[in-house]
DNA sequence: AGCTTATTTCGAATTTCTTCGAAATACAGT
DNA sequence: ACTGTATTTCGAAGAAATTCGAAATAAGCT
């Protein structure tokens, strides 16, 4: 995974409203959640929710599927796993196991 | 870990410059890196680096220790582990184990 | 005390984020 | 075609981020 992309995804999750939103979607599982119920859960304006949802979708963390008039939102688990993998590989595992700590930073 | 705190840390890492910076520090290991060499590696103004460093320090992801005139910066590994743990527990593992989620996600 | 090196703080300009209400669009039923 | 429900796009205002250079601070050396 490229650093730039990881940064974009981290930024997307780095807002309390979006992190709450994303957590709700993750816990909703494959069933997902219609936008309307997300709005009720979060208690924010529909336009604000739409904006945050859009940002999560742009990074690939969330996807949408139309079902008649409602839009079902789902967490994109593989993307999240890649992101966690990036953090673990690039930023954590190295620290404990990499003996050549000084060289990689250049 | 509280969601608000996790969001702050994710936001701190959600900037390309800061993510690069943090990655350098992680790879530097326990030895850490003086601010000056970080500036050389990143090629940004000293004041800009200081600003980003401050943000990482505020979230606890990075710590500093003075050695004479230079400041040594180090990644705070336990904090990062907690953050990755939060993402895995709150946002990923649930998907696999939550009955409402179904197994398709895992 | 004065000088040099290392780093931060200040002040400011530009850009981006966050939020909302109003208006527009999408879809299904009558 | 008209109506109602669901959601997005538009427009705008205030808040916050990003970046830099100049000036201030910190620490050691002479």
mmCIF file of C-alpha atoms (C1' of nucleotides) in Angstrom:
data_model
loop_
_atom_site.group_PDB
_atom_site.id
_atom_site.type_symbol
_atom_site.label_atom_id
_atom_site.label_comp_id
_atom_site.label_asym_id
_atom_site.label_seq_id
_atom_site.Cartn_x
_atom_site.Cartn_y
_atom_site.Cartn_z
ATOM 1 C CA UNK A 1 0.000 0.000 0.000
ATOM 2 C CA UNK A 2 1.251 3.457 -0.841
ATOM 3 C CA UNK A 3 1.851 5.926 1.921
ATOM 4 C CA UNK A 4 -0.247 8.608 0.282
ATOM 5 C CA UNK A 5 -3.253 6.343 0.102
ATOM 6 C CA UNK A 6 -2.801 5.212 3.694
ATOM 7 C CA UNK A 7 -2.634 8.850 4.779
ATOM 8 C CA UNK A 8 -5.895 9.588 2.979
ATOM 9 C CA UNK A 9 -7.632 6.688 4.669
ATOM 10 C CA UNK A 10 -6.249 7.613 8.068
ATOM 11 C CA UNK A 11 -7.395 11.164 7.540
ATOM 12 C CA UNK A 12 -10.842 9.878 6.614
ATOM 13 C CA UNK A 13 -11.025 7.955 9.889
ATOM 14 C CA UNK A 14 -9.426 10.777 11.841
ATOM 15 C CA UNK A 15 -12.651 12.657 12.435
ATOM 16 C CA UNK A 16 -14.880 11.675 15.360
ATOM 17 C CA UNK A 17 -18.074 11.766 13.322
ATOM 18 C CA UNK A 18 -16.608 9.665 10.538
ATOM 19 C CA UNK A 19 -15.000 7.221 12.949
ATOM 20 C CA UNK A 20 -18.347 6.735 14.729
ATOM 21 C CA UNK A 21 -20.005 6.341 11.367
ATOM 22 C CA UNK A 22 -17.479 3.821 10.196
ATOM 23 C CA UNK A 23 -17.722 1.858 13.422
ATOM 24 C CA UNK A 24 -21.480 1.631 13.070
ATOM 25 C CA UNK A 25 -21.060 0.293 9.556
ATOM 26 C CA UNK A 26 -18.455 -2.240 10.595
ATOM 27 C CA UNK A 27 -20.720 -3.517 13.335
ATOM 28 C CA UNK A 28 -23.627 -3.668 10.940
ATOM 29 C CA UNK A 29 -21.747 -6.308 8.989
ATOM 30 C CA UNK A 30 -22.776 -7.479 5.553
ATOM 31 C CA UNK A 31 -26.331 -6.298 6.069
ATOM 32 C CA UNK A 32 -25.080 -2.746 6.027
ATOM 33 C CA UNK A 33 -27.156 0.257 7.001
ATOM 34 C CA UNK A 34 -29.389 2.645 5.073
ATOM 35 C CA UNK A 35 -28.267 6.265 5.122
ATOM 36 C CA UNK A 36 -31.431 7.257 6.956
ATOM 37 C CA UNK A 37 -30.794 5.103 10.007
ATOM 38 C CA UNK A 38 -27.219 6.330 10.120
ATOM 39 C CA UNK A 39 -28.526 9.846 10.333
ATOM 40 C CA UNK A 40 -30.772 8.900 13.245
ATOM 41 C CA UNK A 41 -27.918 7.175 15.053
ATOM 42 C CA UNK A 42 -25.551 10.091 14.618
ATOM 43 C CA UNK A 43 -28.019 12.945 15.004
ATOM 44 C CA UNK A 44 -26.541 15.176 12.328
ATOM 45 C CA UNK A 45 -27.937 16.935 9.273
ATOM 46 C CA UNK A 46 -28.506 14.736 6.245
ATOM 47 C CA UNK A 47 -26.234 16.886 4.128
ATOM 48 C CA UNK A 48 -23.457 16.624 6.705
ATOM 49 C CA UNK A 49 -23.783 12.866 6.822
ATOM 50 C CA UNK A 50 -23.760 12.684 3.053
ATOM 51 C CA UNK A 51 -20.551 14.677 3.002
ATOM 52 C CA UNK A 52 -18.797 12.418 5.498
ATOM 53 C CA UNK A 53 -20.085 9.322 3.757
ATOM 54 C CA UNK A 54 -18.705 10.641 0.502
ATOM 55 C CA UNK A 55 -15.276 11.067 2.023
ATOM 56 C CA UNK A 56 -15.257 7.516 3.329
ATOM 57 C CA UNK A 57 -16.384 6.246 -0.058
ATOM 58 C CA UNK A 58 -13.656 8.197 -1.862
ATOM 59 C CA UNK A 59 -11.002 6.389 0.153
ATOM 60 C CA UNK A 60 -12.615 3.020 -0.482
ATOM 61 C CA UNK A 61 -13.406 2.369 3.163
ATOM 62 C CA UNK A 62 -17.159 2.327 2.528
ATOM 63 C CA UNK A 63 -19.305 1.249 -0.395
ATOM 64 C CA UNK A 64 -22.936 1.835 -1.264
ATOM 65 C CA UNK A 65 -25.617 -0.183 -2.988
ATOM 66 C CA UNK A 66 -28.986 1.112 -4.051
ATOM 67 C CA UNK A 67 -32.119 -0.728 -2.917
ATOM 68 C CA UNK A 68 -35.078 1.108 -4.339
ATOM 69 C CA UNK A 69 -35.117 4.564 -2.799
ATOM 70 C CA UNK A 70 -32.717 3.789 0.007
ATOM 71 C CA UNK A 71 -28.969 3.505 -0.206
ATOM 72 C CA UNK A 72 -27.353 0.734 1.788
ATOM 73 C CA UNK A 73 -23.891 1.537 3.119
ATOM 74 C CA UNK A 74 -21.336 -1.103 3.982
ATOM 75 C CA UNK A 75 -17.845 -1.131 5.447
ATOM 76 C CA UNK A 76 -15.259 -2.397 3.009
ATOM 77 C CA UNK A 77 -13.394 -4.859 5.200
ATOM 78 C CA UNK A 78 -10.520 -5.751 2.858
ATOM 79 C CA UNK A 79 -9.582 -2.081 2.566
ATOM 80 C CA UNK A 80 -9.538 -1.732 6.324
ATOM 81 C CA UNK A 81 -7.459 -4.853 6.698
ATOM 82 C CA UNK A 82 -4.927 -3.434 4.240
ATOM 83 C CA UNK A 83 -4.764 -0.227 6.213
ATOM 84 C CA UNK A 84 -4.245 -2.005 9.526
ATOM 85 C CA UNK A 85 -1.679 -4.145 7.764
ATOM 86 C CA UNK A 86 0.137 -1.045 6.584
ATOM 87 C CA UNK A 87 0.278 0.340 10.098
ATOM 88 C CA UNK A 88 1.413 -2.957 11.531
ATOM 89 C CA UNK A 89 4.013 -3.672 8.857
ATOM 90 C CA UNK A 90 5.411 -0.245 8.118
ATOM 91 C CA UNK A 91 5.028 1.280 11.513
ATOM 92 C CA UNK A 92 4.965 -1.359 14.240
ATOM 93 C CA UNK A 93 6.442 -4.709 13.389
ATOM 94 C CA UNK A 94 9.627 -3.084 12.096
ATOM 95 C CA UNK A 95 10.240 -1.453 15.396
ATOM 96 C CA UNK A 96 10.370 -4.658 17.387
ATOM 97 C CA UNK A 97 12.075 -6.895 14.879
ATOM 98 C CA UNK A 98 14.114 -4.687 12.584
ATOM 99 C CA UNK A 99 17.726 -4.601 13.744
ATOM 100 C CA UNK A 100 18.784 -2.192 10.981
ATOM 101 C CA UNK A 101 16.678 0.569 12.364
ATOM 102 C CA UNK A 102 18.788 3.459 11.198
ATOM 103 C CA UNK A 103 19.083 2.718 7.489
ATOM 104 C CA UNK A 104 15.478 2.474 6.458
ATOM 105 C CA UNK A 105 14.635 6.003 7.387
ATOM 106 C CA UNK A 106 16.598 7.707 4.618
ATOM 107 C CA UNK B 1 -9.352 3.260 24.125
ATOM 108 C CA UNK B 2 -11.805 6.078 23.659
ATOM 109 C CA UNK B 3 -13.070 6.849 20.218
ATOM 110 C CA UNK B 4 -12.233 10.526 20.497
ATOM 111 C CA UNK B 5 -8.632 9.783 21.304
ATOM 112 C CA UNK B 6 -8.359 7.253 18.504
ATOM 113 C CA UNK B 7 -9.762 9.831 16.090
ATOM 114 C CA UNK B 8 -7.140 12.365 17.193
ATOM 115 C CA UNK B 9 -4.337 9.885 16.652
ATOM 116 C CA UNK B 10 -5.692 8.826 13.277
ATOM 117 C CA UNK B 11 -5.963 12.453 12.274
ATOM 118 C CA UNK B 12 -2.369 13.007 13.372
ATOM 119 C CA UNK B 13 -1.242 10.154 11.111
ATOM 120 C CA UNK B 14 -3.607 11.190 8.344
ATOM 121 C CA UNK B 15 -1.260 13.725 6.812
ATOM 122 C CA UNK B 16 1.384 12.586 4.341
ATOM 123 C CA UNK B 17 4.154 14.621 5.921
ATOM 124 C CA UNK B 18 3.355 13.395 9.413
ATOM 125 C CA UNK B 19 2.953 9.800 8.280
ATOM 126 C CA UNK B 20 6.355 9.925 6.576
ATOM 127 C CA UNK B 21 7.779 11.503 9.692
ATOM 128 C CA UNK B 22 6.261 8.906 11.945
ATOM 129 C CA UNK B 23 7.453 6.077 9.740
ATOM 130 C CA UNK B 24 10.996 7.390 9.856
ATOM 131 C CA UNK B 25 10.835 7.478 13.635
ATOM 132 C CA UNK B 26 9.410 3.978 13.869
ATOM 133 C CA UNK B 27 12.178 2.658 11.672
ATOM 134 C CA UNK B 28 14.751 4.520 13.679
ATOM 135 C CA UNK B 29 13.856 2.333 16.629
ATOM 136 C CA UNK B 30 14.949 3.066 20.181
ATOM 137 C CA UNK B 31 17.848 5.189 18.980
ATOM 138 C CA UNK B 32 15.395 7.754 17.703
ATOM 139 C CA UNK B 33 16.303 10.685 15.485
ATOM 140 C CA UNK B 34 17.344 14.274 16.161
ATOM 141 C CA UNK B 35 14.988 16.906 14.779
ATOM 142 C CA UNK B 36 17.701 18.180 12.450
ATOM 143 C CA UNK B 37 18.133 14.937 10.557
ATOM 144 C CA UNK B 38 14.372 14.608 10.257
ATOM 145 C CA UNK B 39 14.315 17.977 8.566
ATOM 146 C CA UNK B 40 16.967 16.865 6.103
ATOM 147 C CA UNK B 41 15.090 13.657 5.335
ATOM 148 C CA UNK B 42 11.795 15.435 4.784
ATOM 149 C CA UNK B 43 13.065 18.582 3.120
ATOM 150 C CA UNK B 44 10.681 20.985 4.824
ATOM 151 C CA UNK B 45 11.108 24.164 6.834
ATOM 152 C CA UNK B 46 12.205 23.706 10.432
ATOM 153 C CA UNK B 47 9.137 25.506 11.690
ATOM 154 C CA UNK B 48 6.855 23.261 9.660
ATOM 155 C CA UNK B 49 8.544 20.169 11.001
ATOM 156 C CA UNK B 50 8.300 21.476 14.526
ATOM 157 C CA UNK B 51 4.591 22.013 14.046
ATOM 158 C CA UNK B 52 3.984 18.477 12.788
ATOM 159 C CA UNK B 53 6.184 17.015 15.491
ATOM 160 C CA UNK B 54 4.172 18.889 18.082
ATOM 161 C CA UNK B 55 0.956 17.394 16.787
ATOM 162 C CA UNK B 56 2.334 13.889 16.984
ATOM 163 C CA UNK B 57 3.600 14.551 20.494
ATOM 164 C CA UNK B 58 0.208 15.907 21.608
ATOM 165 C CA UNK B 59 -1.447 12.623 20.665
ATOM 166 C CA UNK B 60 1.241 10.630 22.444
ATOM 167 C CA UNK B 61 2.495 8.946 19.288
ATOM 168 C CA UNK B 62 5.933 10.520 19.580
ATOM 169 C CA UNK B 63 8.093 11.553 22.513
ATOM 170 C CA UNK B 64 11.178 13.730 22.792
ATOM 171 C CA UNK B 65 14.268 13.705 24.940
ATOM 172 C CA UNK B 66 16.847 16.424 25.144
ATOM 173 C CA UNK B 67 20.504 15.582 24.581
ATOM 174 C CA UNK B 68 22.486 18.757 24.944
ATOM 175 C CA UNK B 69 21.377 21.076 22.164
ATOM 176 C CA UNK B 70 19.636 18.445 20.090
ATOM 177 C CA UNK B 71 16.238 16.906 20.691
ATOM 178 C CA UNK B 72 15.928 13.202 20.081
ATOM 179 C CA UNK B 73 12.499 12.098 18.825
ATOM 180 C CA UNK B 74 11.180 8.576 19.256
ATOM 181 C CA UNK B 75 8.071 6.728 18.206
ATOM 182 C CA UNK B 76 5.938 5.663 21.151
ATOM 183 C CA UNK B 77 5.278 2.058 20.248
ATOM 184 C CA UNK B 78 2.751 1.138 22.963
ATOM 185 C CA UNK B 79 0.508 3.994 21.873
ATOM 186 C CA UNK B 80 0.635 2.819 18.286
ATOM 187 C CA UNK B 81 -0.114 -0.730 19.354
ATOM 188 C CA UNK B 82 -3.171 0.511 21.238
ATOM 189 C CA UNK B 83 -4.354 2.385 18.183
ATOM 190 C CA UNK B 84 -3.930 -0.589 15.879
ATOM 191 C CA UNK B 85 -5.667 -2.642 18.538
ATOM 192 C CA UNK B 86 -8.584 -0.239 18.555
ATOM 193 C CA UNK B 87 -8.945 -0.490 14.802
ATOM 194 C CA UNK B 88 -8.709 -4.251 14.900
ATOM 195 C CA UNK B 89 -11.046 -4.725 17.846
ATOM 196 C CA UNK B 90 -13.636 -2.035 17.288
ATOM 197 C CA UNK B 91 -13.602 -1.978 13.564
ATOM 198 C CA UNK B 92 -12.441 -5.291 12.179
ATOM 199 C CA UNK B 93 -12.649 -8.214 14.560
ATOM 200 C CA UNK B 94 -16.285 -7.430 15.313
ATOM 201 C CA UNK B 95 -17.121 -7.966 11.718
ATOM 202 C CA UNK B 96 -15.917 -11.525 11.884
ATOM 203 C CA UNK B 97 -17.311 -12.390 15.284
ATOM 204 C CA UNK B 98 -20.517 -10.396 15.416
ATOM 205 C CA UNK B 99 -23.458 -12.682 14.663
ATOM 206 C CA UNK B 100 -25.311 -9.847 13.020
ATOM 207 C CA UNK B 101 -22.407 -9.328 10.697
ATOM 208 C CA UNK B 102 -22.230 -12.731 9.135
ATOM 209 C CA UNK B 103 -19.029 -14.383 8.024
ATOM 210 C CA UNK B 104 -18.876 -13.050 4.514
ATOM 211 C CA UNK B 105 -16.757 -10.179 5.702
ATOM 212 C CA UNK B 106 -14.008 -12.291 7.116
ATOM 213 C "C1'" DA C 1 29.524 37.536 28.642
ATOM 214 C "C1'" DG C 2 29.398 36.503 23.857
ATOM 215 C "C1'" DC C 3 29.082 33.176 19.951
ATOM 216 C "C1'" DT C 4 27.335 29.088 17.536
ATOM 217 C "C1'" DT C 5 24.197 25.491 16.807
ATOM 218 C "C1'" DA C 6 19.544 23.470 17.420
ATOM 219 C "C1'" DT C 7 14.829 24.040 17.780
ATOM 220 C "C1'" DT C 8 10.531 26.388 18.843
ATOM 221 C "C1'" DT C 9 7.230 30.159 18.837
ATOM 222 C "C1'" DC C 10 5.064 34.035 16.449
ATOM 223 C "C1'" DG C 11 2.568 36.136 12.750
ATOM 224 C "C1'" DA C 12 0.455 35.722 8.551
ATOM 225 C "C1'" DA C 13 -1.316 33.934 4.002
ATOM 226 C "C1'" DT C 14 -3.599 30.334 1.673
ATOM 227 C "C1'" DT C 15 -6.121 26.311 1.608
ATOM 228 C "C1'" DT C 16 -9.091 22.830 3.372
ATOM 229 C "C1'" DC C 17 -12.638 21.078 6.724
ATOM 230 C "C1'" DT C 18 -16.999 21.116 8.966
ATOM 231 C "C1'" DT C 19 -21.522 22.232 9.219
ATOM 232 C "C1'" DC C 20 -26.013 23.584 7.929
ATOM 233 C "C1'" DG C 21 -30.449 24.704 5.258
ATOM 234 C "C1'" DA C 22 -32.435 25.033 0.819
ATOM 235 C "C1'" DA C 23 -32.898 23.231 -3.510
ATOM 236 C "C1'" DA C 24 -32.178 19.437 -6.668
ATOM 237 C "C1'" DT C 25 -32.217 14.581 -7.940
ATOM 238 C "C1'" DA C 26 -33.537 9.493 -7.701
ATOM 239 C "C1'" DC C 27 -36.943 6.050 -7.264
ATOM 240 C "C1'" DA C 28 -41.412 3.827 -6.447
ATOM 241 C "C1'" DG C 29 -46.328 3.964 -6.002
ATOM 242 C "C1'" DT C 30 -51.078 6.045 -7.478
ATOM 243 C "C1'" DA D 1 -47.916 12.766 -14.756
ATOM 244 C "C1'" DC D 2 -48.115 13.621 -9.716
ATOM 245 C "C1'" DT D 3 -46.839 12.694 -4.984
ATOM 246 C "C1'" DG D 4 -43.991 11.135 -1.301
ATOM 247 C "C1'" DT D 5 -39.768 9.329 0.567
ATOM 248 C "C1'" DA D 6 -34.676 9.090 0.466
ATOM 249 C "C1'" DT D 7 -30.494 11.168 -0.448
ATOM 250 C "C1'" DT D 8 -27.295 14.284 -2.686
ATOM 251 C "C1'" DT D 9 -25.610 18.674 -4.426
ATOM 252 C "C1'" DC D 10 -25.208 23.685 -3.912
ATOM 253 C "C1'" DG D 11 -23.929 27.767 -1.561
ATOM 254 C "C1'" DA D 12 -22.142 29.790 2.275
ATOM 255 C "C1'" DA D 13 -20.049 30.803 6.895
ATOM 256 C "C1'" DG D 14 -16.960 29.965 10.437
ATOM 257 C "C1'" DA D 15 -13.185 27.055 12.164
ATOM 258 C "C1'" DA D 16 -8.984 24.670 11.587
ATOM 259 C "C1'" DA D 17 -4.842 23.011 8.949
ATOM 260 C "C1'" DT D 18 -0.637 23.848 6.386
ATOM 261 C "C1'" DT D 19 3.167 26.300 5.293
ATOM 262 C "C1'" DC D 20 6.784 29.600 5.543
ATOM 263 C "C1'" DG D 21 10.288 33.210 7.227
ATOM 264 C "C1'" DA D 22 11.689 35.979 10.997
ATOM 265 C "C1'" DA D 23 12.454 36.312 15.647
ATOM 266 C "C1'" DA D 24 12.910 34.095 20.127
ATOM 267 C "C1'" DT D 25 14.622 30.528 23.167
ATOM 268 C "C1'" DA D 26 17.761 26.643 24.806
ATOM 269 C "C1'" DA D 27 22.265 24.663 25.567
ATOM 270 C "C1'" DG D 28 26.984 24.263 25.255
ATOM 271 C "C1'" DC D 29 31.690 26.250 24.148
ATOM 272 C "C1'" DT D 30 35.447 29.982 24.407
#
